[in-house]
XYZ file of C-alpha atoms in Angstrom:
542
model
C 31.886 33.069 55.122
C 35.280 32.336 53.615
C 36.562 35.736 54.717
C 35.635 35.014 58.330
C 37.362 31.649 58.147
C 40.446 33.332 56.688
C 40.566 35.805 59.577
C 40.201 33.019 62.089
C 43.026 31.071 60.480
C 45.300 34.168 60.541
C 44.569 34.803 64.221
C 45.200 31.154 65.009
C 48.540 31.235 63.243
C 49.566 34.435 65.079
C 48.676 32.912 68.413
C 50.541 29.736 67.543
C 53.603 31.773 66.563
C 53.577 33.835 69.750
C 53.209 30.680 71.829
C 56.171 29.153 70.025
C 58.297 32.284 70.754
C 57.227 32.276 74.377
C 58.502 28.734 74.811
C 61.865 29.750 73.330
C 63.190 32.876 75.090
C 65.788 34.973 73.334
C 67.214 38.462 72.949
C 67.416 40.801 69.975
C 70.250 43.364 69.706
C 69.641 46.324 67.380
C 72.281 48.994 66.632
C 70.839 52.142 65.057
C 72.619 55.517 64.715
C 75.396 54.525 67.103
C 72.967 53.384 69.729
C 72.516 49.788 70.794
C 69.116 48.472 71.715
C 68.544 45.173 73.483
C 64.969 43.785 73.537
C 63.512 40.386 74.046
C 62.460 38.336 71.063
C 58.761 38.430 72.070
C 58.816 42.229 72.382
C 60.396 42.568 68.967
C 57.792 40.280 67.383
C 54.918 42.218 68.965
C 56.429 45.495 67.751
C 56.737 44.195 64.198
C 53.143 42.980 64.172
C 51.898 46.282 65.619
C 53.857 48.241 63.023
C 52.359 46.220 60.166
C 48.863 46.688 61.576
C 49.389 50.425 61.925
C 50.571 50.687 58.340
C 47.513 48.795 57.079
C 45.130 51.017 59.047
C 46.861 54.130 57.816
C 46.647 52.898 54.215
C 42.935 52.210 54.604
C 42.302 55.690 55.957
C 44.235 57.370 53.178
C 42.530 55.279 50.525
C 39.073 55.958 51.955
C 39.662 59.689 51.987
C 41.050 59.607 48.476
C 38.119 57.616 47.016
C 35.356 59.225 49.079
C 33.961 61.363 46.200
C 33.589 58.335 44.002
C 32.066 56.307 46.824
C 29.517 58.998 47.600
C 28.590 59.360 43.919
C 28.236 55.625 43.519
C 25.985 55.461 46.553
C 23.599 58.041 45.137
C 23.772 56.452 41.688
C 22.849 53.036 43.063
C 20.083 54.562 45.124
C 18.744 56.341 42.047
C 18.898 53.143 40.007
C 17.076 51.184 42.682
C 14.305 53.772 42.709
C 14.115 53.584 38.932
C 13.831 49.800 38.918
C 11.195 50.004 41.618
C 9.220 52.431 39.450
C 9.701 50.193 36.399
C 8.491 47.160 38.331
C 5.455 49.034 39.618
C 4.698 50.286 36.120
C 4.879 46.803 34.585
C 2.548 45.458 37.253
C 0.141 48.347 36.632
C 0.254 47.714 32.881
C -0.524 44.058 33.438
C -3.414 45.012 35.723
C -4.801 47.481 33.158
C -4.064 50.676 35.137
C -3.025 52.968 32.320
C -2.623 56.115 34.432
C -0.290 54.535 36.960
C 1.654 52.819 34.195
C 2.157 56.141 32.431
C 3.351 57.873 35.627
C 5.719 55.062 36.525
C 7.058 55.053 32.964
C 7.886 58.742 33.150
C 9.460 58.330 36.579
C 11.536 55.346 35.464
C 12.718 57.246 32.383
C 14.004 60.055 34.652
C 15.839 57.698 36.981
C 17.154 55.132 34.481
C 18.535 55.653 31.024
C 16.537 53.871 28.336
C 19.792 52.760 26.723
C 20.676 50.865 29.878
C 17.223 49.341 30.431
C 15.204 48.495 27.259
C 12.133 47.556 29.294
C 11.338 51.247 29.567
C 10.378 51.201 25.867
C 8.064 48.286 26.493
C 6.436 50.051 29.434
C 5.953 53.172 27.294
C 4.302 51.118 24.549
C 2.055 49.289 27.014
C 1.016 52.557 28.634
C 0.207 54.032 25.220
C -1.927 51.003 24.377
C -3.805 51.314 27.668
C -4.401 55.004 26.992
C -5.751 54.180 23.525
C -2.924 55.946 21.686
C -2.286 53.270 19.053
C -0.115 55.498 16.878
C 2.289 56.213 19.728
C 2.440 52.507 20.568
C 3.294 51.610 16.967
C 6.017 54.273 16.964
C 7.500 52.747 20.114
C 7.423 49.249 18.606
C 8.957 50.544 15.390
C 11.761 52.220 17.346
C 12.520 48.863 18.975
C 13.457 47.418 15.584
C 16.715 49.397 15.626
C 17.835 47.687 18.829
C 18.989 44.083 18.288
C 17.977 43.214 21.823
C 14.453 44.592 21.374
C 13.853 43.715 17.717
C 11.768 40.579 18.349
C 9.678 42.409 20.925
C 9.012 45.212 18.464
C 8.013 42.735 15.753
C 5.654 41.024 18.166
C 3.989 44.314 19.058
C 3.637 45.391 15.430
C 2.233 41.967 14.535
C -0.450 42.152 17.224
C -1.408 45.674 16.190
C -1.665 44.677 12.538
C -3.854 41.706 13.515
C -6.076 43.974 15.582
C -6.568 46.355 12.672
C -7.220 43.509 10.229
C -4.109 44.168 8.140
C -3.276 40.546 7.374
C -0.519 41.309 4.881
C 1.368 43.531 7.313
C 0.919 41.011 10.133
C 2.239 38.254 7.906
C 5.262 40.403 6.985
C 6.194 41.007 10.632
C 5.668 37.343 11.485
C 7.919 36.202 8.651
C 10.670 38.599 9.751
C 10.429 37.292 13.307
C 10.427 33.676 12.106
C 13.569 34.289 10.061
C 15.357 35.805 13.046
C 14.119 33.259 15.604
C 12.495 30.101 14.168
C 11.783 28.821 17.688
C 9.100 31.484 18.270
C 5.757 29.679 18.189
C 3.617 32.706 17.348
C 5.892 33.800 14.508
C 6.222 30.332 13.031
C 2.468 29.698 13.235
C 1.552 33.037 11.663
C 4.114 32.686 8.897
C 2.949 29.124 8.280
C -0.667 30.260 7.960
C 0.426 32.925 5.514
C 2.213 30.389 3.334
C -0.731 27.994 3.414
C -3.191 30.764 2.553
C -1.162 31.403 -0.603
C -0.994 27.694 -1.400
C 2.797 27.703 -1.069
C 3.065 24.211 0.418
C 6.789 23.866 -0.267
C 7.518 27.186 1.429
C 5.367 26.188 4.388
C 7.212 22.872 4.745
C 10.559 24.652 4.493
C 9.491 27.002 7.252
C 8.279 24.050 9.314
C 11.516 22.138 8.798
C 13.517 25.157 9.942
C 12.172 24.734 13.446
C 13.647 22.281 15.918
C 10.815 21.236 18.216
C 11.759 20.007 21.663
C 9.545 17.617 23.541
C 7.218 14.836 22.495
C 4.158 17.030 22.122
C 5.920 19.603 19.932
C 7.312 16.870 17.701
C 3.875 15.299 17.283
C 2.358 18.654 16.332
C 5.104 19.264 13.779
C 4.584 15.782 12.327
C 0.823 16.343 12.018
C 1.338 19.672 10.283
C 3.841 18.241 7.846
C 1.428 15.423 6.988
C -1.318 17.978 6.296
C 0.978 20.047 4.066
C 2.074 16.977 2.141
C -1.542 15.919 1.661
C -2.501 19.362 0.405
C 0.415 19.368 -2.025
C -0.510 15.908 -3.291
C -4.105 16.988 -3.905
C -2.957 20.004 -5.915
C -0.552 18.108 -8.182
C -2.514 14.865 -8.489
C -3.722 15.637 -12.025
C -0.523 17.219 -13.310
C 2.133 15.054 -11.646
C 0.771 11.760 -10.251
C 4.272 10.479 -9.440
C 5.059 13.446 -7.173
C 1.585 13.190 -5.676
C 2.258 9.517 -4.953
C 5.481 10.321 -3.081
C 3.890 13.146 -1.078
C 0.799 11.089 -0.244
C 2.807 8.073 0.920
C 5.050 10.251 3.084
C 1.994 11.881 4.649
C 0.446 8.459 5.227
C 3.650 7.287 6.895
C 3.651 10.288 9.219
C -0.026 9.839 10.132
C -1.243 6.306 9.398
C -4.781 7.128 10.581
C -5.132 10.336 8.530
C -7.896 9.651 6.013
C -7.160 12.444 3.443
C -3.519 11.320 3.183
C -4.532 7.708 2.525
C -7.179 8.789 0.009
C -4.841 10.938 -2.070
C -2.108 8.301 -1.872
C -4.562 5.638 -3.047
C -5.770 7.769 -5.946
C -2.207 8.473 -7.075
C -1.278 4.798 -6.851
C -4.355 3.729 -8.801
C -3.567 6.231 -11.550
C -0.098 4.714 -11.802
C -1.653 1.204 -11.969
C -0.211 0.205 -8.592
C -3.469 -1.424 -7.535
C -2.039 -3.766 -4.927
C -0.109 -1.113 -3.045
C -2.961 1.382 -3.251
C -5.379 -1.197 -1.906
C -3.077 -1.958 1.019
C -2.841 1.717 1.918
C -6.619 2.128 1.907
C -7.200 -1.125 3.764
C -4.769 -0.107 6.501
C -6.549 3.170 7.158
C -9.972 1.519 6.837
C -9.131 -0.792 9.744
C -8.379 2.234 11.926
C -10.911 4.752 10.638
C -13.754 3.560 8.363
C -14.570 6.499 6.129
C -16.877 6.776 3.097
C -14.185 8.488 0.997
C -11.805 5.594 1.609
C -14.491 3.133 0.561
C -15.394 5.127 -2.543
C -11.781 5.248 -3.769
C -11.231 1.591 -2.897
C -14.354 0.341 -4.685
C -13.730 2.441 -7.810
C -10.043 1.565 -8.025
C -10.444 0.466 -11.651
C -12.921 2.450 -13.754
C -13.667 -0.541 -15.978
C -14.789 -2.870 -13.186
C -18.302 -4.276 -13.302
C -20.833 -3.712 -10.535
C -20.218 -7.248 -9.315
C -16.508 -6.556 -8.976
C -17.305 -3.434 -6.970
C -19.629 -5.434 -4.750
C -16.845 -7.939 -4.141
C -14.473 -5.155 -3.095
C -17.161 -3.719 -0.802
C -17.532 -7.111 0.874
C -13.767 -7.166 1.283
C -13.943 -3.902 3.218
C -16.775 -5.257 5.333
C -14.679 -8.275 6.274
C -11.869 -5.988 7.421
C -14.157 -3.970 9.708
C -17.079 -6.083 10.848
C -20.009 -4.907 12.964
C -19.590 -1.396 11.652
C -22.373 0.770 10.243
C -20.140 2.293 7.568
C -19.098 -1.152 6.326
C -22.732 -2.228 6.010
C -23.631 0.982 4.185
C -20.872 0.425 1.646
C -22.106 -3.100 0.950
C -25.688 -1.827 0.692
C -24.814 0.800 -1.902
C -22.730 -1.620 -3.942
C -25.487 -4.254 -3.795
C -28.054 -1.680 -4.926
C -25.889 -0.782 -7.923
C -25.533 -4.493 -8.701
C -29.294 -5.037 -8.511
C -29.113 -7.434 -5.541
C -31.921 -5.842 -3.581
C -32.176 -8.534 -0.921
C -28.508 -8.182 0.026
C -28.782 -4.389 -0.118
C -31.803 -4.425 2.196
C -30.123 -6.781 4.667
C -26.980 -4.643 4.760
C -29.029 -1.496 5.217
C -31.003 -3.041 8.076
C -27.729 -4.052 9.716
C -26.457 -0.487 9.389
C -29.698 0.797 10.916
C -29.180 -1.426 13.947
C -25.530 -0.473 14.380
C -25.830 3.250 13.782
C -29.120 4.718 12.542
C -28.627 8.002 10.789
C -29.774 9.990 7.771
C -27.755 8.112 5.143
C -29.164 4.756 6.239
C -32.783 5.768 5.685
C -32.004 7.572 2.443
C -30.360 4.414 1.139
C -33.382 2.415 2.272
C -35.606 4.799 0.315
C -33.463 4.266 -2.786
C -33.711 0.496 -2.368
C -37.483 0.690 -1.934
C -37.908 2.829 -5.010
C -35.637 0.655 -7.139
C -37.136 -2.653 -6.018
C -40.868 -2.001 -5.518
C -41.507 1.566 -6.624
C -43.858 1.962 -3.637
C -43.966 5.721 -3.206
C -45.722 5.454 0.124
C -42.912 3.448 1.685
C -40.327 5.621 -0.010
C -41.829 8.662 1.667
C -41.948 6.806 4.937
C -38.189 6.222 4.782
C -37.640 9.843 3.763
C -39.656 10.975 6.756
C -37.496 8.847 9.022
C -34.400 10.361 7.433
C -35.670 13.841 8.325
C -35.716 13.126 12.033
C -32.734 10.757 12.165
C -29.292 11.826 13.399
C -27.402 13.596 10.658
C -24.369 12.201 8.903
C -20.859 13.267 9.954
C -19.009 15.771 7.797
C -15.778 17.746 7.714
C -16.172 20.582 10.236
C -13.802 23.452 11.022
C -14.660 26.489 13.159
C -18.376 25.922 12.593
C -17.983 25.606 8.827
C -19.332 22.347 7.374
C -17.806 20.959 4.197
C -18.290 17.779 2.217
C -14.599 17.725 1.295
C -11.502 17.983 3.441
C -9.351 21.099 3.175
C -5.935 21.790 4.714
C -6.923 25.133 6.235
C -10.063 26.579 7.763
C -11.896 29.002 5.464
C -12.974 30.983 8.532
C -9.748 31.527 10.489
C -7.073 30.194 8.128
C -5.884 27.736 10.777
C -3.936 24.739 9.527
C -5.292 21.251 10.194
C -8.617 22.556 11.488
C -11.056 20.162 9.789
C -12.383 17.218 11.783
C -14.654 14.382 10.691
C -17.619 14.558 13.066
C -21.301 15.364 13.277
C -21.780 19.152 13.185
C -22.684 20.561 16.588
C -25.578 22.652 15.284
C -27.104 19.573 13.691
C -26.809 17.665 16.947
C -28.574 20.484 18.772
C -31.334 20.520 16.181
C -31.889 16.778 16.524
C -32.026 16.996 20.316
C -34.495 19.864 20.230
C -36.571 18.194 17.539
C -37.028 14.977 19.514
C -39.297 16.729 22.025
C -42.987 16.565 21.221
C -42.302 15.288 17.732
C -45.256 13.727 15.940
C -44.235 11.487 13.036
C -45.907 12.663 9.850
C -48.442 10.386 8.272
C -47.404 8.977 4.934
C -49.822 9.873 2.128
C -51.101 7.396 -0.397
C -49.447 6.848 -3.781
C -50.343 8.841 -6.840
C -54.130 9.083 -7.495
C -53.839 7.532 -10.934
C -52.736 4.209 -9.437
C -55.639 1.787 -8.893
C -56.734 2.091 -5.278
C -59.770 1.084 -3.280
C -60.521 4.641 -2.159
C -60.570 6.377 -5.545
C -63.946 7.965 -4.820
C -62.802 9.383 -1.522
C -59.625 10.826 -3.003
C -61.511 12.320 -5.877
C -63.443 14.524 -3.467
C -60.275 16.417 -2.553
C -58.417 16.759 -5.836
C -56.605 20.012 -5.007
C -55.170 18.830 -1.715
C -54.025 15.517 -3.112
C -52.341 17.206 -6.031
C -50.371 19.474 -3.720
C -49.473 16.546 -1.546
C -48.353 14.446 -4.493
C -45.885 17.123 -5.534
C -44.236 17.622 -2.154
C -43.289 15.313 0.721
C -45.204 15.675 3.998
C -44.099 17.975 6.815
C -44.481 17.622 10.598
C -46.960 19.766 12.553
C -44.157 21.678 14.202
C -41.070 22.349 12.090
C -38.245 21.204 14.317
C -35.256 22.709 12.636
C -34.236 24.456 9.492
C -32.816 21.215 8.124
C -35.888 19.115 8.994
C -38.208 21.343 6.963
C -38.476 20.203 3.360
C -38.222 22.903 0.694
C -41.931 23.186 -0.181
C -43.347 26.048 -2.153
C -45.243 28.662 -0.217
C -48.595 27.520 -1.672
C -48.129 23.897 -0.600
C -47.091 24.913 2.914
C -50.086 27.161 3.205
C -52.380 24.358 2.086
C -51.008 21.898 4.631
C -50.726 24.284 7.582
C -54.094 25.937 6.936
C -56.571 25.261 9.799
C -59.252 22.735 8.930
C -62.773 24.254 8.784
C -65.345 23.350 11.379
C -67.321 21.128 9.038
C -64.237 19.218 7.902
C -64.470 16.766 10.792
C -67.987 15.785 9.891
C -66.981 15.207 6.302
C -64.114 12.984 7.340
C -66.337 11.078 9.774
C -68.863 10.417 7.052
C -66.254 9.372 4.506
C -64.136 7.201 6.795
C -66.315 4.061 6.598
C -66.784 4.451 2.837
C -63.065 4.944 1.976
C -60.781 2.659 4.041
C -57.017 3.124 3.724
C -55.274 1.728 0.704
C -53.305 -1.514 1.155
C -50.172 0.254 -0.108
C -50.603 3.041 2.397
C -48.513 2.497 5.542
C -50.995 4.696 7.412
C -50.476 5.938 10.942
C -48.623 3.959 13.567
C -50.951 1.957 15.852
C -49.936 3.789 19.006
C -50.610 7.141 17.343
C -54.037 6.351 15.832
C -56.769 5.915 18.451
C -59.845 6.640 16.400
C -60.920 8.204 13.137
C -61.548 11.630 14.669
C -58.049 12.043 16.188
C -55.995 11.687 13.022
C -53.191 14.080 12.214
C -53.943 17.027 9.968
C -51.584 15.564 7.363
C -53.731 12.490 6.878
C -55.807 13.611 3.897
C -57.914 10.509 3.421
């Protein structure tokens, strides 16, 4: 574009100059070799311009002839290079599509047309073609050869890392990842793999040093780095809590500052502060996280802040937590447990009933069973609460990659991933509860022990073997819903309960029903389930 404009400007200037000469006539006298030549000024100007143009054309012709061999060679070289790049592009597309044969042919063709020293992608295409052909050894050799080229070193490390991971050689994969992370800390795969290697060894300081070496860009990357650092600090604090409480305190508080809603960080910080007799500060840390995320571990550390406290003091601290997070099932459960330890059964029962209304689950009914046993000792009602606990939604736990743990851990024991544990109800338990709710018949609650004074002693005495087996084990539903809902009974007891009733058993029960009414302590069968004496569940033994 600029060249065309330049030519136009030159032509315009020439025309302007000739027009200027035409308006001013003149004559040019030239004496050469004794001869005198007289020409007009316009003729002389045209001759000069023509001479300059002729010289330029002649120079172009001479130069073209002189450089023609080089021009012809360059033409064929460029054409050959273009064909090579076309083959390389086709080969890369074939490798991405999974066509190993075409990738291999295009790799060989590109290697003939382009020098591998000029285009390193040929090595990558060779390695990809070898992988598609199943020649893993050749692919590893290609990746290893890339390590000698500074431009291809990271690519070679990446290939060797993936191959080591595929073969299950974790140590070799970790070695390649660490080398790549040292050369380029911004590589996500290298930094993550090296970080997992450090955490697997328990080298929390090395992992944090590796994490600090990166410079994340963007809000999301910075948040991820902050979360990981908080997890590493929490893990370090847990490891050194017994040996160095002061260092654990500093690490726990820093982790809590990075993630104020992270329960394990607040728990370890609170424990370290309580060991250093900083009760006020430790309580504030736990209270702050309790307001955001009520968690039983937070409550346990908060209530047992001072080992010498009485049960009444612990109950007072539990009520303090409840006031910070009202209308919460976990708050009511904490008060219920503390009240049970303090012997205030009425308060414990009220708190447990509140928790049952807010969020019924397994722990609520188990606590109710403990209260019933401690207050009344009524085994029938205790078993009733235990039966409800069997079919109630299960309690949340720390879950990572399908692994359920009662305690938090910094890495997953399955995959080694950092910050994998989450506090939630396990998925398999949720599925079991959903499946178990269909066609579920609540088990009847048997009577208390036979030696207790009851109105139906004669009726129970007629079946001593069955009652003895029942007294030893809790009842089971007709259809076992899940593996967790089945109580661990011995094989003999299960056989006794699940054994079909003989044909004459109904007549015996019909005859004995009027003589032996249910015991007052027996909760019996629910009214909507019991229609008459002949339709009772097989678990009702009296």
